[in-house]
Short mmCIF file of C-alpha atoms in Angstrom, two decimals:
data_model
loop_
_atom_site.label_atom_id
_atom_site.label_comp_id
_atom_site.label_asym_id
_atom_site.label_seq_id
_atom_site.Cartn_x
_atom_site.Cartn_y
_atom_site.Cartn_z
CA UNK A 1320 31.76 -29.89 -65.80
CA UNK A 1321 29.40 -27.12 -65.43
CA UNK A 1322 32.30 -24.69 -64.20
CA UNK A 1323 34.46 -25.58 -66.97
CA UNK A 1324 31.54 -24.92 -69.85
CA UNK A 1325 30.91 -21.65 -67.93
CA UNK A 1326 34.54 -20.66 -67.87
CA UNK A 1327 34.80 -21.61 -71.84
CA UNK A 1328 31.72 -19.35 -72.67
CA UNK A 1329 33.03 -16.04 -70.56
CA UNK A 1330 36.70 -16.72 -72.09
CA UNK A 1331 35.05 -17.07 -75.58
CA UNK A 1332 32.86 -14.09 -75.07
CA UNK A 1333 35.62 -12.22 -74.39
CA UNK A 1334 37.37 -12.94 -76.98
CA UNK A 1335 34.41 -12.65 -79.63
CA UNK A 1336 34.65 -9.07 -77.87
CA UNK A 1337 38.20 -8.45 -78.44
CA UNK A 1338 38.11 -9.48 -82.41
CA UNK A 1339 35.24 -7.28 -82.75
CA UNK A 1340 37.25 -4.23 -81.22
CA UNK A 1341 39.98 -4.46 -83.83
CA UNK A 1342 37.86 -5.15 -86.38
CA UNK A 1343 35.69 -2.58 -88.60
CA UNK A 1344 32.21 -3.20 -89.34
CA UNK A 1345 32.82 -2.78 -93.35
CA UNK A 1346 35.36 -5.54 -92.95
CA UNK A 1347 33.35 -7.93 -91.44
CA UNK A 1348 30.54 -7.71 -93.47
CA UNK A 1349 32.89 -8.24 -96.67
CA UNK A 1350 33.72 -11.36 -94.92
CA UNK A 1351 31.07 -13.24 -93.77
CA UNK A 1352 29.35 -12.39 -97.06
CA UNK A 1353 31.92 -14.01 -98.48
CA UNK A 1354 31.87 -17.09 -96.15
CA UNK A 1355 28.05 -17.26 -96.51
CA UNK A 1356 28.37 -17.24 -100.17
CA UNK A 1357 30.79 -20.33 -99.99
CA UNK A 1358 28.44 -22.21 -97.02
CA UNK A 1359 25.79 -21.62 -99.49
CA UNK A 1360 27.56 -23.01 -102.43
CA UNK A 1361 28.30 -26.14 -100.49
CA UNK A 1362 24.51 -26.56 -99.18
CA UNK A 1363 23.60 -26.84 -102.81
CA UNK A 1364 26.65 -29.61 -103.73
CA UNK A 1365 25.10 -31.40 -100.39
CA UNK A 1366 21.73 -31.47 -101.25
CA UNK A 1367 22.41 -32.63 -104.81
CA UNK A 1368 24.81 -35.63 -103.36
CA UNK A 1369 22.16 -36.16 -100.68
CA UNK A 1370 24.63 -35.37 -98.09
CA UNK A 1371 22.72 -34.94 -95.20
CA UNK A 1372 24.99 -34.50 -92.38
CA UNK A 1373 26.97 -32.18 -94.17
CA UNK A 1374 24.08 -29.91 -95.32
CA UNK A 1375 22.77 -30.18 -91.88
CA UNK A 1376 25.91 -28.71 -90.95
CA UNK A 1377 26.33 -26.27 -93.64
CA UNK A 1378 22.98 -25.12 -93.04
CA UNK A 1379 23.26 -24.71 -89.20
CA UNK A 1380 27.03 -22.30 -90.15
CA UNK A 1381 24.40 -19.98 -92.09
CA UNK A 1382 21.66 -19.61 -89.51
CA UNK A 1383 25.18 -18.90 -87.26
CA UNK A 1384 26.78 -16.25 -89.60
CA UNK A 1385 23.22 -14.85 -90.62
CA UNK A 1386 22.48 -14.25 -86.91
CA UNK A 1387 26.13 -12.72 -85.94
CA UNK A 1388 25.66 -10.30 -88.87
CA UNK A 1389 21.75 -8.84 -87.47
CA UNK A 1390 23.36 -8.56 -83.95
CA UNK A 1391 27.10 -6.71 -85.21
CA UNK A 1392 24.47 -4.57 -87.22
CA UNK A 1393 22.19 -3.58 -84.81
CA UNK A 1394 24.25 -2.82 -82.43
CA UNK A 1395 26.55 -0.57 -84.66
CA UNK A 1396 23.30 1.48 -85.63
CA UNK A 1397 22.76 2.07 -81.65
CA UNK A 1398 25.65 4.60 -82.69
CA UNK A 1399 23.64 6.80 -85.20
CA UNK A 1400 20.71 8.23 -84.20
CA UNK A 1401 17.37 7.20 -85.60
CA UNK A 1402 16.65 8.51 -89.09
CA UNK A 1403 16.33 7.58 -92.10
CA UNK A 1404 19.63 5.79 -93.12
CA UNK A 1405 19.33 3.42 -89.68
CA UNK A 1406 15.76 2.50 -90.04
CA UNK A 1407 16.57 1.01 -93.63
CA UNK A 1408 19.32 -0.81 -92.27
CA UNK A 1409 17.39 -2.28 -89.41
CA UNK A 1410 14.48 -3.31 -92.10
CA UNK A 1411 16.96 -5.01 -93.95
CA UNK A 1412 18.16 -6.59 -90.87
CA UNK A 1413 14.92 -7.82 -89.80
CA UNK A 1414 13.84 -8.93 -93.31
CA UNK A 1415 16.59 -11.09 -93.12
CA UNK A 1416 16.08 -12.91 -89.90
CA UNK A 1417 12.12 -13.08 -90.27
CA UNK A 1418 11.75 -14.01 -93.58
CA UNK A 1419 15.27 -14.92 -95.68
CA UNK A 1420 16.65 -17.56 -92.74
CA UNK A 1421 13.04 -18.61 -91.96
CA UNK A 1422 12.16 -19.76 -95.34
CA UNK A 1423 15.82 -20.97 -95.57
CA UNK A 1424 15.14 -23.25 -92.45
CA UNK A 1425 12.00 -24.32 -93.72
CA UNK A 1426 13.89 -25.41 -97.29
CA UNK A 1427 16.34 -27.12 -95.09
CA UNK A 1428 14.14 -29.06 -92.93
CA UNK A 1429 11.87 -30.19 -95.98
CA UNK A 1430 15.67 -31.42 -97.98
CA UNK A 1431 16.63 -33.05 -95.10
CA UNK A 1432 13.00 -35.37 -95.04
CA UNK A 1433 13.46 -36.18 -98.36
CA UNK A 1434 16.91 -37.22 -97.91
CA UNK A 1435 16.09 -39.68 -95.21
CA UNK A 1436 13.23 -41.50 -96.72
CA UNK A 1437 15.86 -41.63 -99.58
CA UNK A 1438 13.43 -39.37 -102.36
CA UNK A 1439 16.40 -36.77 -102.58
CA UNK A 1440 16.99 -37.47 -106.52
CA UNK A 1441 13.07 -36.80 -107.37
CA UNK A 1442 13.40 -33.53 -104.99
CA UNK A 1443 12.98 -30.43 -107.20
CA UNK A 1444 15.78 -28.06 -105.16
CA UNK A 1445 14.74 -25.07 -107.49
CA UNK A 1446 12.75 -23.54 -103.96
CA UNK A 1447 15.80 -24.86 -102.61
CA UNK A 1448 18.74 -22.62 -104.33
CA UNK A 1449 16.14 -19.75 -104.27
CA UNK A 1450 16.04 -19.62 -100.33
CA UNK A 1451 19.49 -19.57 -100.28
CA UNK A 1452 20.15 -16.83 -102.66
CA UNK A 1453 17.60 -14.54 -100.56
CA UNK A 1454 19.73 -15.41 -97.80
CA UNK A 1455 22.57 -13.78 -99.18
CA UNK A 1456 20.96 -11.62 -101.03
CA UNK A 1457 19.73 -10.44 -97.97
CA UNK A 1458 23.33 -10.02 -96.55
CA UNK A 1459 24.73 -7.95 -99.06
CA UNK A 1460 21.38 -5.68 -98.98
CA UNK A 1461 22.50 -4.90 -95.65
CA UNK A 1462 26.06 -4.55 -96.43
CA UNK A 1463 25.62 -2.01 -99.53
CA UNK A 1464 23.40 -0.37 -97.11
CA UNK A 1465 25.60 0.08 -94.11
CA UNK A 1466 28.50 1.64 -96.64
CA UNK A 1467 25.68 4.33 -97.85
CA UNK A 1468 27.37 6.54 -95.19
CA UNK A 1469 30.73 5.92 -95.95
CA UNK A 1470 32.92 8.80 -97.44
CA UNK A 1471 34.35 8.04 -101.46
CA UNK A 1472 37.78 7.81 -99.73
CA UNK A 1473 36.00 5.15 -97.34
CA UNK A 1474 34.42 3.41 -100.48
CA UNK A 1475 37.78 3.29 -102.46
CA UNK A 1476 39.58 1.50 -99.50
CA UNK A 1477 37.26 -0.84 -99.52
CA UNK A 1478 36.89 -1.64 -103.25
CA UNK A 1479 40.36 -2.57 -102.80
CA UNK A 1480 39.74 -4.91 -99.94
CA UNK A 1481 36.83 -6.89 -101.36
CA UNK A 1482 39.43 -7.41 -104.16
CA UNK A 1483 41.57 -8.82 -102.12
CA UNK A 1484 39.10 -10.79 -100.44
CA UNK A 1485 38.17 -12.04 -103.71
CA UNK A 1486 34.61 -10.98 -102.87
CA UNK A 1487 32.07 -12.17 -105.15
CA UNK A 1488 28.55 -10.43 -106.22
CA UNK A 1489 25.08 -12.27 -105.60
CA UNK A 1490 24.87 -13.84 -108.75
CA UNK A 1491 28.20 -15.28 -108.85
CA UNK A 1492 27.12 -18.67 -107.50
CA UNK A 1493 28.30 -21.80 -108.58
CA UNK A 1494 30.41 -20.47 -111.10
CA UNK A 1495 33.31 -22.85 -112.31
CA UNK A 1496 36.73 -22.20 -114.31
CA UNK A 1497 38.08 -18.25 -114.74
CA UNK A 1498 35.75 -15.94 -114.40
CA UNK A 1499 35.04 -12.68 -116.36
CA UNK A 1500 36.33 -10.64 -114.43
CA UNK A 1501 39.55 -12.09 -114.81
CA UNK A 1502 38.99 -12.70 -118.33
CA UNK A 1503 39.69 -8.44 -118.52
CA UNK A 1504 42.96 -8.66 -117.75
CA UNK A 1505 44.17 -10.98 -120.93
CA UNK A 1506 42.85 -8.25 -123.39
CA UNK A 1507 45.38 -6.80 -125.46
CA UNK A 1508 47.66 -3.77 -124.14
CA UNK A 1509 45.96 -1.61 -127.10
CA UNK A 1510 42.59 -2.34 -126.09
CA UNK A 1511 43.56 -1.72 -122.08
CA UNK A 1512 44.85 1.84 -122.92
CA UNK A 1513 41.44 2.00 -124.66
CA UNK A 1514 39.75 1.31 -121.97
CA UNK A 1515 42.31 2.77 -119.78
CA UNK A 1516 41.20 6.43 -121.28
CA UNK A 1517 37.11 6.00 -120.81
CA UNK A 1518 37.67 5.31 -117.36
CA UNK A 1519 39.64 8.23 -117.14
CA UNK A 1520 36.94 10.52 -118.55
CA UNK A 1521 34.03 8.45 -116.19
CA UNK A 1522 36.33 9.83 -113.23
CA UNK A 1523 36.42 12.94 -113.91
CA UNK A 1524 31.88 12.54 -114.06
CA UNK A 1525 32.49 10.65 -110.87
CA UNK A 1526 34.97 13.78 -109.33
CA UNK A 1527 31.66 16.69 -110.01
CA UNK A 1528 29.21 13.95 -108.66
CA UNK A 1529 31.21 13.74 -105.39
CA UNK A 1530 31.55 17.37 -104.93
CA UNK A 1531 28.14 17.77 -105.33
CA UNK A 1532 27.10 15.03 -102.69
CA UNK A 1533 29.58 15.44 -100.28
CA UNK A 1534 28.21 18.89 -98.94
CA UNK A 1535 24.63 17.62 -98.12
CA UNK A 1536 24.03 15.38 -95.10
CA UNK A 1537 22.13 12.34 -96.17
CA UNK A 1538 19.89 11.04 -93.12
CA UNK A 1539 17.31 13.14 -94.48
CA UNK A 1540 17.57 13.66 -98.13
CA UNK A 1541 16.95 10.06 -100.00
CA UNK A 1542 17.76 11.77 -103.22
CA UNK A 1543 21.44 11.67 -102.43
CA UNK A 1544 21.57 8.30 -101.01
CA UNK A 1545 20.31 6.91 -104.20
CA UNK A 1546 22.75 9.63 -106.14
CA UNK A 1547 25.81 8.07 -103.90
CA UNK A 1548 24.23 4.33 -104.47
CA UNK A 1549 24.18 4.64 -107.96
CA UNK A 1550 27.62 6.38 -107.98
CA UNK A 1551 29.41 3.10 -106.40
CA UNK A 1552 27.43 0.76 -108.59
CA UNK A 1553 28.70 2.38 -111.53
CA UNK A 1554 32.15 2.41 -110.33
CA UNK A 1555 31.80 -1.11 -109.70
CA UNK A 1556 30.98 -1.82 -113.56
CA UNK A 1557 33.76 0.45 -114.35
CA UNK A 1558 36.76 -2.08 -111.92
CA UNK A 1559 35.21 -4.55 -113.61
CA UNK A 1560 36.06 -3.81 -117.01
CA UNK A 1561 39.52 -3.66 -115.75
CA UNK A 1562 39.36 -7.01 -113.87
CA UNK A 1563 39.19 -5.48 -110.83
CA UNK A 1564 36.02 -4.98 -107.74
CA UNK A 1565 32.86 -7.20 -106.54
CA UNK A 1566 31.10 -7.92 -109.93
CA UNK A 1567 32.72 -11.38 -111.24
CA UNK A 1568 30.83 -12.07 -114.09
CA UNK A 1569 29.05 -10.60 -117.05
CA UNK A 1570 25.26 -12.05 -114.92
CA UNK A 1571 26.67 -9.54 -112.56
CA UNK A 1572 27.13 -6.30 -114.63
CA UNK A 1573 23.36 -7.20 -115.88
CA UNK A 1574 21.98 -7.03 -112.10
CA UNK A 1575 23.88 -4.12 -111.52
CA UNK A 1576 22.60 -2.08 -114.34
CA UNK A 1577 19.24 -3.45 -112.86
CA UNK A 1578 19.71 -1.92 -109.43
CA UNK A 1579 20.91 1.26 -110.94
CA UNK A 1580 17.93 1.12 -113.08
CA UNK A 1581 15.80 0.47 -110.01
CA UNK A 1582 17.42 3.11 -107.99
CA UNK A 1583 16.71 5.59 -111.09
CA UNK A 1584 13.00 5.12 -110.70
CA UNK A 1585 12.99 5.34 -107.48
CA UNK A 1586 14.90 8.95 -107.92
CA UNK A 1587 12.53 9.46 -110.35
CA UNK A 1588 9.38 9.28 -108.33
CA UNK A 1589 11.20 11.87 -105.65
CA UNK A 1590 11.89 14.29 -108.00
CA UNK A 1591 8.48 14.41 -109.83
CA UNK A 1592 7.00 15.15 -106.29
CA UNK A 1593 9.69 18.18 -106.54
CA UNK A 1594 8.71 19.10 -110.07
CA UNK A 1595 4.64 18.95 -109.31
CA UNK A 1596 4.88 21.17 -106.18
CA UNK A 1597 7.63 23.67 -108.45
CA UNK A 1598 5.73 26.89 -109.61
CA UNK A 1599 8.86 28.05 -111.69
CA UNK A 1600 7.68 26.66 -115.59
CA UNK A 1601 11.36 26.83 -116.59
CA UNK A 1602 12.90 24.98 -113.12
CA UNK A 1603 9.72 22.09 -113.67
CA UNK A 1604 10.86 21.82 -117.51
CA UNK A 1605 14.38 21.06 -116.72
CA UNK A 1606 13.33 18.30 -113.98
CA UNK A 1607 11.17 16.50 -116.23
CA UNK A 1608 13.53 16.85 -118.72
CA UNK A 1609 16.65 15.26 -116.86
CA UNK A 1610 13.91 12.71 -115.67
CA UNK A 1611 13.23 11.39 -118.77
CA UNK A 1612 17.57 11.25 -119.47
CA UNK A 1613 17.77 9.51 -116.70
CA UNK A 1614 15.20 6.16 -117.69
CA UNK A 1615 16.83 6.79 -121.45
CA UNK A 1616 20.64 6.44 -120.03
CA UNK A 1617 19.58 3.53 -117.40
CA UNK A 1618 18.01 1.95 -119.97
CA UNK A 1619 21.04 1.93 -122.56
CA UNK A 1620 23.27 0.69 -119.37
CA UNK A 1621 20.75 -2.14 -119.32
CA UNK A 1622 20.94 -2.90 -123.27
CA UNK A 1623 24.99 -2.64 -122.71
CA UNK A 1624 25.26 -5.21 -119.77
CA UNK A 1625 22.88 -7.35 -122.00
CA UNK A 1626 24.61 -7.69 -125.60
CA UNK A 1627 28.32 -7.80 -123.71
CA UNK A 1628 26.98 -11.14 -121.83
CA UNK A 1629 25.68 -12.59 -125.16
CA UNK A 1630 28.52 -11.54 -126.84
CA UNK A 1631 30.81 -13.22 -124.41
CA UNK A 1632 28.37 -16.45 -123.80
CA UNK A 1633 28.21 -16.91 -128.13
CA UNK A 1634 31.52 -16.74 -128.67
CA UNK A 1635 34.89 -17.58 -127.05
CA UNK A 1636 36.85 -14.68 -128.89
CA UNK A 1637 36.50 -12.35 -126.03
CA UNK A 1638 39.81 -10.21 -127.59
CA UNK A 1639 37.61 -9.80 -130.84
CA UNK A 1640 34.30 -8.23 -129.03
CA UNK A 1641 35.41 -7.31 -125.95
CA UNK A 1642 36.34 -3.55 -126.56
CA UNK A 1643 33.10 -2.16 -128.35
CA UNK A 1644 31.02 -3.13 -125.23
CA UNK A 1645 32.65 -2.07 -122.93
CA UNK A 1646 33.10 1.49 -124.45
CA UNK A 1647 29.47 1.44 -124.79
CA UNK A 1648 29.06 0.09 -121.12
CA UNK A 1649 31.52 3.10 -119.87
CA UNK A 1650 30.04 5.83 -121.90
CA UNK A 1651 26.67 5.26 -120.65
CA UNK A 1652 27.28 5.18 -117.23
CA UNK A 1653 29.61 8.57 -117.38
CA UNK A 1654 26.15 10.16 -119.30
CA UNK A 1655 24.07 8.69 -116.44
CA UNK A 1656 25.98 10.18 -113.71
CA UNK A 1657 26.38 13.29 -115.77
CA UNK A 1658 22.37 13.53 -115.65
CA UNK A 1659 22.36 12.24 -111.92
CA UNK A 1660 24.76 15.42 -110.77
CA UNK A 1661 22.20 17.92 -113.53
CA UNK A 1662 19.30 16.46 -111.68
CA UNK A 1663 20.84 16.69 -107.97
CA UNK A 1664 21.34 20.66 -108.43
CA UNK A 1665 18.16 20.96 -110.02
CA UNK A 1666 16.38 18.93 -107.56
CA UNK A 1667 18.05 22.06 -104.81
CA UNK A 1668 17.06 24.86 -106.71
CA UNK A 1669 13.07 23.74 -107.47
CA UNK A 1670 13.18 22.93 -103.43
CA UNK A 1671 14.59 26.31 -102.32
CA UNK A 1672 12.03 28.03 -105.46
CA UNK A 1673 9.09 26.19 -103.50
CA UNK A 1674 10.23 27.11 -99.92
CA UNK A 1675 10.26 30.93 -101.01
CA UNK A 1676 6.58 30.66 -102.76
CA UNK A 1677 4.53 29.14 -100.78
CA UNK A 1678 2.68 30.73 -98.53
CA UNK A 1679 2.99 30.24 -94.64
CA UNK A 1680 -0.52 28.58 -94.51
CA UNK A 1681 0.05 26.00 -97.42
CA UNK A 1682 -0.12 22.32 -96.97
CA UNK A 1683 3.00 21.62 -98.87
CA UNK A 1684 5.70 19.92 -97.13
CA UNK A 1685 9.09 19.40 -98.65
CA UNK A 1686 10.28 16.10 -100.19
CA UNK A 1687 13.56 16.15 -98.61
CA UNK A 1688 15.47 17.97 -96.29
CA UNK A 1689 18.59 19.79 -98.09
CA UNK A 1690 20.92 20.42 -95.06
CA UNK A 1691 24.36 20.72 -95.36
CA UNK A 1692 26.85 18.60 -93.71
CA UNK A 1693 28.58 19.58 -90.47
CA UNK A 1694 32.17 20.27 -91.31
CA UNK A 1695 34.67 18.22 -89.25
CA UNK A 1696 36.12 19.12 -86.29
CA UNK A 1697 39.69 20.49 -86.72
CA UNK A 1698 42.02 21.43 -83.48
CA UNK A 1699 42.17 24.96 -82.33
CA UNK A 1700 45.97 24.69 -81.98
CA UNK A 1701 48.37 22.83 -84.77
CA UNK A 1702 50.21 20.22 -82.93
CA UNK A 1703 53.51 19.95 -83.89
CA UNK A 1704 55.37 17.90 -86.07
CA UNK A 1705 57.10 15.29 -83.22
CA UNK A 1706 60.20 15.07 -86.20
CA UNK A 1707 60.58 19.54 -85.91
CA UNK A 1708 61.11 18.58 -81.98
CA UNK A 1709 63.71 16.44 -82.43
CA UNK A 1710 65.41 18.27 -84.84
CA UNK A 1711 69.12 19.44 -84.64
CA UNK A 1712 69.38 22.89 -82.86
CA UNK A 1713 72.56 24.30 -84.29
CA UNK A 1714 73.93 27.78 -82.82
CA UNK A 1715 73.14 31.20 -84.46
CA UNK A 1716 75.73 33.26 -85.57
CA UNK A 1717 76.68 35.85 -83.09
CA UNK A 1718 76.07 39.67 -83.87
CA UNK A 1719 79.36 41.02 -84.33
CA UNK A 1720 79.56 44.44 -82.12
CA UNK A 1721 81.06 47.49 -83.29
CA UNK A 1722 82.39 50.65 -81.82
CA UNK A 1723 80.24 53.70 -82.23
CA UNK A 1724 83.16 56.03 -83.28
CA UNK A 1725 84.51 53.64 -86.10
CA UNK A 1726 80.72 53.95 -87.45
CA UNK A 1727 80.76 57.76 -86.83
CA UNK A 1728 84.69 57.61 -88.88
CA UNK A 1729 82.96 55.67 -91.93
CA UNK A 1730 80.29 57.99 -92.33
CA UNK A 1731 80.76 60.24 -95.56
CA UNK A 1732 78.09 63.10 -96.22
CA UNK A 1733 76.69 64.15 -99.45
CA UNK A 1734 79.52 66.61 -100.55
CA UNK A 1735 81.93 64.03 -99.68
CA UNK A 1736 84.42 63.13 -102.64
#
């Protein structure tokens, strides 16, 4: 018996081994967000039918999935080496398996008590839901961070393949009958060609914000990560308007304008260190200046997200009120970015104006590092197309030869008639 459980755990190891080969890293975390999302779902309906073999169960699936998803992590950031973008991955990861599953196994263990001595109906599962939301908010903290990295090109792909997934956001629990999201695509064809032309405009925002990001490397320069962060958030709020990406519900735009808003302060307190150690006037002007833009537009994104949820939860005429907000939700974020790509040049010139004055003995230090990114690696030679190998050879035309004294009898001078 002991061979055969040995031979069942090398077989299974191997083929854990061989799924994670063919599978990317971005794909399984969509995943088994997703999964943890449902587990957690149907921990809640367990508790509340004082199910306790199936929320023993349940439970035990997200301590499994939570685990898998520290070790897959960890060992893809033994690929990088250590800077800043890995060490904020691996504090997510250990945030989540010392405090978010801890306190969820401590929730668990105290449902589970009150279950069997049959006081499940007086048991207040408030703490309850809360430990299981940190769980997976936990998840998808890691998640958003491991696609900081990624390339636009890399983010678009896999917009498109949480939609297919069907992924949901980390408020979207519990919800019941068609979501908001989906509610976008019943608006009328006039108000989708609306819409259809703001989005346009917020890509073209989106186009100078990439071109201005994608030429610095990032491990050392937190001012674009956050730039790229709040980039894809706001091109999350933007698929949603058109029934498309992560964000289900309205709950969701509202946390997302909340993590952009976050992420804005955050920029903020970077780039004041820039502006107090700038000695240009003009350069420390224009900082503080796209500073204070920045709080203004984060805060209207805020005020947007707000009034189209109460708008939506009021009333069930979504055709009627539908169109103004999300104009006003689009517009806001294309002036944010706008201000984030102002601020990200900005940020470079009052850094290379404060390299050049200071002296050699000064104590300053730079905020961030502003290093461009390595160029990729293109092949010395140009391989060849393997469809020009295999095309037809057909035979030249022959040179037709001709005798030198027929030449010599065609040949007329000037004074020739």
């Amino acid at each position: 018996m002991e061979m055969y459980k040995k031979a069942w755990e090398n077989h299974i190891r191997l083929l854990t081994e061989a799924v994670d080969d063919i599978t990317s890293i971005d794909e399984f975390l969509t995943i088994s967000e997703s999964h943890i999302l449902e587990d957690v779902n149907n921990c809640i309906i367990s508790l509340r039918g004082s199910n306790a073999e199936t929320l023993d169960r349940v439970a035990g699936a997200i301590q499994g999935r939570a685990a898998r998803v520290a070790h897959v992590v960890s060992c893809e950031m033994e690929n990088y080496e250590s800077g800043i973008y890995t060490e904020k991955v691996m504090k997510l990861v250990q945030d989540l398996e010392g405090f978010a599953v801890a306190e969820f196994v401590t929730q668990v263990n105290t449902a589970l008590e009150r279950i069997s001595i049959g006081s499940a109906t007086q048991f207040d599962d408030s703490d309850f839901v809360e430990a299981s939301r940190k769980v997976y908010d936990a998840v998808h903290d890691i998640r958003c961070a491991v696609l900081m990295i990624r390339t636009p090109e890399e983010l678009e792909d896999m917009s498109d393949l949480e939609d297919g997934h069907d992924a949901l956001s980390h408020t979207s629990v519990q919800t019941e009958g068609k979501s908001d999201r989906a509610k976008m695509t019943e608006l009328p064809e006039e108000e989708k060609a609306k819409i259809a032309e703001q989005v346009a405009d917020f890509k073209k925002v989106k186009g100078r914000l990439d071109a201005e990001i994608e030429i610095w490397d990032e491990t050392s320069n937190d001012i674009i990560v956050l730039a790229k962060k709040m980039c894809m958030i706001m091109m999350e709020m933007t698929d949603f308007t058109r029934g498309r990406g992560p964000l289900k519900n309205t709950s969701d735009v509202i946390n997302a304008a909340k993590t952009i808003s976050d992420s804005g302060n955050r920029m903020d307190a970077l780039v004041r260190q820039i502006a107090n150690q700038c000695q240009d006037p003009s350069c420390k002007q224009d900082l503080l200046a796209y500073l204070e833009q920045i709080k203004l537009y984060s805060h209207q994104l805020k005020i947007c997200s707000k009034v189209k949820a109460e708008i939506q939860n009021l009333s069930e005429e979504l055709i009627v009120s539908a169109l103004d907000s999300i104009t006003s939700l689009i517009l806001s974020a294309k002036n944010l970015m706008n201000t984030v790509v102002d601020t990200v040049k900005m940020s470079y010139i009052a850094s290379i104006k404060i390299i050049r004055l200071q002296s050699p003995s000064a104590a300053l230090h730079s905020v961030v590092m502003w290093r461009m990114k390595v160029p990729e690696k293109k092949p010395l030679i140009k391989r060849e197309n393997p469809k020009d190998l295999s095309a037809v050879v057909r035979r030249g035309s022959t040179k037709k030869k001709v005798h030198p004294v027929k030449v010599m009898s065609e040949f007329r001078g000037r004074n020739a008639p």
